[in-house]
PDB file of C-alpha atoms in Angstrom:
ATOM      1  CA  CYS A   1     -13.772 -17.495   5.023  1.00  0.00           C
ATOM      2  CA  HIS A   2     -15.824 -14.521   6.162  1.00  0.00           C
ATOM      3  CA  GLY A   3     -13.673 -11.449   5.384  1.00  0.00           C
ATOM      4  CA  GLU A   4     -10.416 -13.391   5.510  1.00  0.00           C
ATOM      5  CA  CYS A   5      -9.982 -14.574   1.939  1.00  0.00           C
ATOM      6  CA  ARG A   6     -10.531 -13.431  -1.615  1.00  0.00           C
ATOM      7  CA  MET A   7     -13.221 -14.983  -3.763  1.00  0.00           C
ATOM      8  CA  SER A   8     -14.957 -14.431  -7.065  1.00  0.00           C
ATOM      9  CA  VAL A   9     -18.513 -15.138  -8.158  1.00  0.00           C
ATOM     10  CA  VAL A  10     -18.679 -18.088 -10.541  1.00  0.00           C
ATOM     11  CA  GLU A  11     -22.457 -18.282 -10.923  1.00  0.00           C
ATOM     12  CA  VAL A  12     -25.517 -16.472  -9.594  1.00  0.00           C
ATOM     13  CA  ILE A  13     -27.929 -19.139  -8.329  1.00  0.00           C
ATOM     14  CA  ALA A  14     -30.754 -16.950  -7.014  1.00  0.00           C
ATOM     15  CA  GLU A  15     -31.377 -13.232  -6.691  1.00  0.00           C
ATOM     16  CA  SER A  16     -34.416 -13.349  -4.442  1.00  0.00           C
ATOM     17  CA  PRO A  17     -35.177 -13.380  -1.550  1.00  0.00           C
ATOM     18  CA  VAL A  18     -31.390 -13.103  -1.051  1.00  0.00           C
ATOM     19  CA  LEU A  19     -28.525 -13.164  -3.485  1.00  0.00           C
ATOM     20  CA  THR A  20     -27.082 -16.684  -3.599  1.00  0.00           C
ATOM     21  CA  CYS A  21     -23.947 -17.415  -5.615  1.00  0.00           C
ATOM     22  CA  ARG A  22     -21.458 -20.135  -6.288  1.00  0.00           C
ATOM     23  CA  VAL A  23     -18.005 -18.724  -5.528  1.00  0.00           C
ATOM     24  CA  ARG A  24     -14.406 -19.685  -6.133  1.00  0.00           C
ATOM     25  CA  VAL A  25     -12.017 -19.027  -3.245  1.00  0.00           C
ATOM     26  CA  THR A  26      -8.572 -17.763  -4.201  1.00  0.00           C
ATOM     27  CA  ASP A  27      -5.781 -18.725  -1.819  1.00  0.00           C
ATOM     28  CA  GLU A  28      -3.304 -15.870  -1.524  1.00  0.00           C
ATOM     29  CA  GLY A  29      -1.777 -16.779   1.815  1.00  0.00           C
ATOM     30  CA  PRO A  30      -2.089 -14.964   5.129  1.00  0.00           C
ATOM     31  CA  MET A  31      -3.302 -11.360   5.114  1.00  0.00           C
ATOM     32  CA  TYR A  32      -1.279 -10.076   8.057  1.00  0.00           C
ATOM     33  CA  PRO A  33       2.388  -9.258   8.723  1.00  0.00           C
ATOM     34  CA  LEU A  34       4.503 -12.348   9.237  1.00  0.00           C
ATOM     35  CA  ASP A  35       7.276 -12.839  11.771  1.00  0.00           C
ATOM     36  CA  ASP A  36      10.038 -12.197   9.251  1.00  0.00           C
ATOM     37  CA  ALA A  37      10.674 -11.019   5.701  1.00  0.00           C
ATOM     38  CA  ASP A  38      12.045 -14.404   4.544  1.00  0.00           C
ATOM     39  CA  THR A  39       8.760 -16.138   5.359  1.00  0.00           C
ATOM     40  CA  ALA A  40       6.826 -13.432   3.500  1.00  0.00           C
ATOM     41  CA  ARG A  41       9.072 -13.844   0.427  1.00  0.00           C
ATOM     42  CA  ALA A  42       8.644 -17.629   0.497  1.00  0.00           C
ATOM     43  CA  LEU A  43       4.888 -17.185   0.011  1.00  0.00           C
ATOM     44  CA  GLY A  44       5.303 -15.197  -3.222  1.00  0.00           C
ATOM     45  CA  GLY A  45       6.510 -16.268  -6.650  1.00  0.00           C
ATOM     46  CA  ASP A  46       9.563 -14.771  -8.378  1.00  0.00           C
ATOM     47  CA  MET A  47       7.542 -12.239 -10.395  1.00  0.00           C
ATOM     48  CA  GLU A  48       5.426 -11.294  -7.383  1.00  0.00           C
ATOM     49  CA  ASN A  49       8.483 -10.849  -5.141  1.00  0.00           C
ATOM     50  CA  SER A  50      10.211  -8.719  -7.777  1.00  0.00           C
ATOM     51  CA  LEU A  51       7.120  -6.503  -8.138  1.00  0.00           C
ATOM     52  CA  ALA A  52       6.740  -6.383  -4.347  1.00  0.00           C
ATOM     53  CA  ASP A  53      10.343  -5.153  -4.019  1.00  0.00           C
ATOM     54  CA  GLU A  54       9.628  -2.407  -6.576  1.00  0.00           C
ATOM     55  CA  VAL A  55       6.450  -1.416  -4.743  1.00  0.00           C
ATOM     56  CA  ARG A  56       8.217  -1.299  -1.357  1.00  0.00           C
ATOM     57  CA  ASN A  57      10.979   0.912  -2.767  1.00  0.00           C
ATOM     58  CA  LEU A  58       8.535   3.215  -4.568  1.00  0.00           C
ATOM     59  CA  TYR A  59       6.325   3.430  -1.484  1.00  0.00           C
ATOM     60  CA  ARG A  60       9.268   4.402   0.714  1.00  0.00           C
ATOM     61  CA  ASP A  61      10.441   6.904  -1.899  1.00  0.00           C
ATOM     62  CA  THR A  62       6.982   8.412  -2.282  1.00  0.00           C
ATOM     63  CA  VAL A  63       6.474   8.700   1.467  1.00  0.00           C
ATOM     64  CA  SER A  64       9.864  10.363   1.943  1.00  0.00           C
ATOM     65  CA  LEU A  65       9.107  12.848  -0.849  1.00  0.00           C
ATOM     66  CA  GLY A  66       5.599  13.607   0.370  1.00  0.00           C
ATOM     67  CA  LEU A  67       6.166  14.214   4.064  1.00  0.00           C
ATOM     68  CA  ASP A  68       7.893  17.090   5.729  1.00  0.00           C
ATOM     69  CA  GLU A  69       9.666  16.685   9.093  1.00  0.00           C
ATOM     70  CA  LYS A  70       6.637  17.798  11.108  1.00  0.00           C
ATOM     71  CA  GLU A  71       4.417  15.191   9.406  1.00  0.00           C
ATOM     72  CA  VAL A  72       7.001  12.453  10.002  1.00  0.00           C
ATOM     73  CA  LYS A  73       7.150  13.314  13.715  1.00  0.00           C
ATOM     74  CA  ARG A  74       3.337  13.367  13.949  1.00  0.00           C
ATOM     75  CA  ALA A  75       3.047   9.991  12.173  1.00  0.00           C
ATOM     76  CA  ARG A  76       5.682   8.453  14.472  1.00  0.00           C
ATOM     77  CA  ALA A  77       3.938   9.826  17.564  1.00  0.00           C
ATOM     78  CA  TYR A  78       0.615   8.491  16.288  1.00  0.00           C
ATOM     79  CA  GLY A  79       2.152   5.048  15.824  1.00  0.00           C
ATOM     80  CA  GLY A  80       2.111   5.172  12.072  1.00  0.00           C
ATOM     81  CA  GLY A  81      -1.612   4.642  11.690  1.00  0.00           C
ATOM     82  CA  THR A  82      -0.993   0.949  11.112  1.00  0.00           C
ATOM     83  CA  GLY A  83      -4.361  -0.058  12.544  1.00  0.00           C
ATOM     84  CA  SER A  84      -5.001  -3.771  12.183  1.00  0.00           C
ATOM     85  CA  LEU A  85      -1.552  -4.304  10.688  1.00  0.00           C
ATOM     86  CA  GLY A  86      -0.024  -3.920  14.134  1.00  0.00           C
ATOM     87  CA  SER A  87       1.809  -1.349  16.168  1.00  0.00           C
ATOM     88  CA  TYR A  88       5.478  -1.446  16.994  1.00  0.00           C
ATOM     89  CA  ASP A  89       7.032  -0.804  20.404  1.00  0.00           C
ATOM     90  CA  ASP A  90      10.626  -0.463  19.202  1.00  0.00           C
ATOM     91  CA  ASP A  91      11.424   3.252  18.921  1.00  0.00           C
ATOM     92  CA  ASP A  92      14.060   2.532  16.286  1.00  0.00           C
ATOM     93  CA  GLU A  93      11.568   0.835  13.985  1.00  0.00           C
ATOM     94  CA  MET A  94       9.902   3.275  11.648  1.00  0.00           C
ATOM     95  CA  PRO A  95       6.131   2.757  11.511  1.00  0.00           C
ATOM     96  CA  MET A  96       4.788   0.948   8.454  1.00  0.00           C
ATOM     97  CA  ILE A  97       2.968   4.042   7.203  1.00  0.00           C
ATOM     98  CA  LEU A  98       6.397   5.612   6.757  1.00  0.00           C
ATOM     99  CA  GLY A  99       7.756   2.570   4.922  1.00  0.00           C
ATOM    100  CA  GLY A 100       9.542   1.050   7.901  1.00  0.00           C
ATOM    101  CA  PRO A 101      10.960  -2.468   8.150  1.00  0.00           C
ATOM    102  CA  ALA A 102       7.534  -3.953   8.916  1.00  0.00           C
ATOM    103  CA  LEU A 103       6.693  -3.425   5.229  1.00  0.00           C
ATOM    104  CA  ASP A 104       9.151  -6.242   4.430  1.00  0.00           C
ATOM    105  CA  ARG A 105       7.108  -8.706   6.499  1.00  0.00           C
ATOM    106  CA  LEU A 106       4.042  -8.380   4.275  1.00  0.00           C
ATOM    107  CA  THR A 107       3.395 -11.019   1.644  1.00  0.00           C
ATOM    108  CA  PRO A 108       3.171  -9.659  -1.917  1.00  0.00           C
ATOM    109  CA  ALA A 109      -0.639  -9.990  -1.791  1.00  0.00           C
ATOM    110  CA  THR A 110      -0.945  -8.162   1.518  1.00  0.00           C
ATOM    111  CA  LEU A 111       1.514  -5.477   0.388  1.00  0.00           C
ATOM    112  CA  ALA A 112      -0.658  -4.669  -2.641  1.00  0.00           C
ATOM    113  CA  TYR A 113      -3.742  -4.302  -0.423  1.00  0.00           C
ATOM    114  CA  TYR A 114      -1.909  -2.269   2.216  1.00  0.00           C
ATOM    115  CA  VAL A 115      -0.370   0.237  -0.192  1.00  0.00           C
ATOM    116  CA  ALA A 116      -3.636   0.566  -2.142  1.00  0.00           C
ATOM    117  CA  SER A 117      -5.415   1.285   1.155  1.00  0.00           C
ATOM    118  CA  ARG A 118      -3.197   4.383   1.491  1.00  0.00           C
ATOM    119  CA  PHE A 119      -4.465   5.830  -1.840  1.00  0.00           C
ATOM    120  CA  ASP A 120      -6.694   8.900  -1.584  1.00  0.00           C
ATOM    121  CA  SER A 121      -8.914   7.866  -4.496  1.00  0.00           C
ATOM    122  CA  VAL A 122     -11.647   5.344  -3.691  1.00  0.00           C
ATOM    123  CA  ASP A 123     -11.920   4.609  -7.414  1.00  0.00           C
ATOM    124  CA  GLU A 124      -8.230   3.716  -7.586  1.00  0.00           C
ATOM    125  CA  LYS A 125      -8.588   1.457  -4.534  1.00  0.00           C
ATOM    126  CA  LEU A 126     -11.465  -0.357  -6.247  1.00  0.00           C
ATOM    127  CA  VAL A 127      -9.490  -0.795  -9.470  1.00  0.00           C
ATOM    128  CA  VAL A 128      -6.737  -2.515  -7.492  1.00  0.00           C
ATOM    129  CA  LEU A 129      -9.203  -4.711  -5.581  1.00  0.00           C
ATOM    130  CA  GLU A 130     -10.891  -5.862  -8.793  1.00  0.00           C
ATOM    131  CA  LEU A 131      -7.695  -7.070 -10.459  1.00  0.00           C
ATOM    132  CA  PRO A 132      -7.644 -10.880 -10.405  1.00  0.00           C
ATOM    133  CA  THR A 133      -4.002 -11.679  -9.660  1.00  0.00           C
ATOM    134  CA  VAL A 134      -1.423 -10.527  -7.136  1.00  0.00           C
ATOM    135  CA  ALA A 135       0.988  -9.606  -9.949  1.00  0.00           C
ATOM    136  CA  GLU A 136      -1.639  -7.410 -11.652  1.00  0.00           C
ATOM    137  CA  ARG A 137      -2.493  -5.671  -8.368  1.00  0.00           C
ATOM    138  CA  LEU A 138       1.184  -5.050  -7.592  1.00  0.00           C
ATOM    139  CA  GLY A 139       1.737  -3.768 -11.141  1.00  0.00           C
ATOM    140  CA  ARG A 140      -1.141  -1.307 -10.811  1.00  0.00           C
ATOM    141  CA  VAL A 141       0.053  -0.135  -7.383  1.00  0.00           C
ATOM    142  CA  ARG A 142       3.584   0.276  -8.798  1.00  0.00           C
ATOM    143  CA  ASP A 143       2.257   2.373 -11.689  1.00  0.00           C
ATOM    144  CA  VAL A 144       0.237   4.639  -9.376  1.00  0.00           C
ATOM    145  CA  LEU A 145       3.169   5.089  -6.993  1.00  0.00           C
ATOM    146  CA  GLY A 146       5.472   5.825  -9.932  1.00  0.00           C
ATOM    147  CA  GLY A 147       3.161   8.625 -11.058  1.00  0.00           C
ATOM    148  CA  VAL A 148       2.844  10.071  -7.571  1.00  0.00           C
ATOM    149  CA  SER A 149       6.591   9.837  -7.008  1.00  0.00           C
ATOM    150  CA  GLY A 150       7.264  11.622 -10.313  1.00  0.00           C
ATOM    151  CA  TYR A 151       4.800  14.366  -9.408  1.00  0.00           C
ATOM    152  CA  LEU A 152       6.340  14.847  -5.953  1.00  0.00           C
ATOM    153  CA  ARG A 153       9.853  14.971  -7.429  1.00  0.00           C
ATOM    154  CA  ALA A 154       8.758  17.658  -9.900  1.00  0.00           C
ATOM    155  CA  GLU A 155       7.019  19.599  -7.126  1.00  0.00           C
ATOM    156  CA  ARG A 156      10.138  19.445  -4.940  1.00  0.00           C
ATOM    157  CA  ALA A 157      12.339  20.558  -7.857  1.00  0.00           C
ATOM    158  CA  LEU A 158      10.077  23.575  -8.438  1.00  0.00           C
ATOM    159  CA  LYS A 159      10.139  24.472  -4.743  1.00  0.00           C
ATOM    160  CA  ASP A 160      13.923  24.202  -4.731  1.00  0.00           C
ATOM    161  CA  ALA A 161      14.202  26.308  -7.894  1.00  0.00           C
ATOM    162  CA  PHE A 162      11.734  28.955  -6.678  1.00  0.00           C
ATOM    163  CA  PRO A 163      11.876  28.977  -2.864  1.00  0.00           C
ATOM    164  CA  ASP A 164      10.037  32.306  -2.553  1.00  0.00           C
ATOM    165  CA  ALA A 165       7.045  31.137  -4.596  1.00  0.00           C
ATOM    166  CA  ASP A 166       5.350  29.482  -1.571  1.00  0.00           C
ATOM    167  CA  LYS A 167       5.634  32.607   0.533  1.00  0.00           C
ATOM    168  CA  GLY A 168       3.699  34.649  -2.009  1.00  0.00           C
ATOM    169  CA  GLU A 169       0.813  32.132  -2.064  1.00  0.00           C
ATOM    170  CA  LYS A 170       0.459  32.024   1.715  1.00  0.00           C
ATOM    171  CA  GLY A 171       0.475  35.781   2.054  1.00  0.00           C
ATOM    172  CA  GLU A 172       3.582  35.814   4.261  1.00  0.00           C
TER     173      GLU A 172
END
């Protein structure tokens, strides 16, 4: 299961000459986008699917609040930076980094990892990785996105209320 599954250390057997442990493998389903959203939903439980829906909506909201038109164009031209999660040839399909339809094809477990991978803070990424269940990881990701979304909404409201404030900072 080298790099393809999640596991936890149950017991340390030896520390020298190499660390040897007994591990428990956790089956969370495939860690790649599936062919369709219905298959991805079938692999999650009710609570996980509900949290995943919240995370998808918050992610899309946060991305739309945080990017200006120039950044959206650059991300589309770059292919969305989807890396190992695939690239999309259809010009009408928004890249996953922008919250496009491909986000719906991720299982709840994979969605939590993908969105957490977009966080700037390494510490926050590690917190998400260390949580033992898919529901806990999705809950943490939802909470982080909710905070970021709230911040971006407040920032946008201030910019709308004081449009000349940015010009003074940039020396224009």
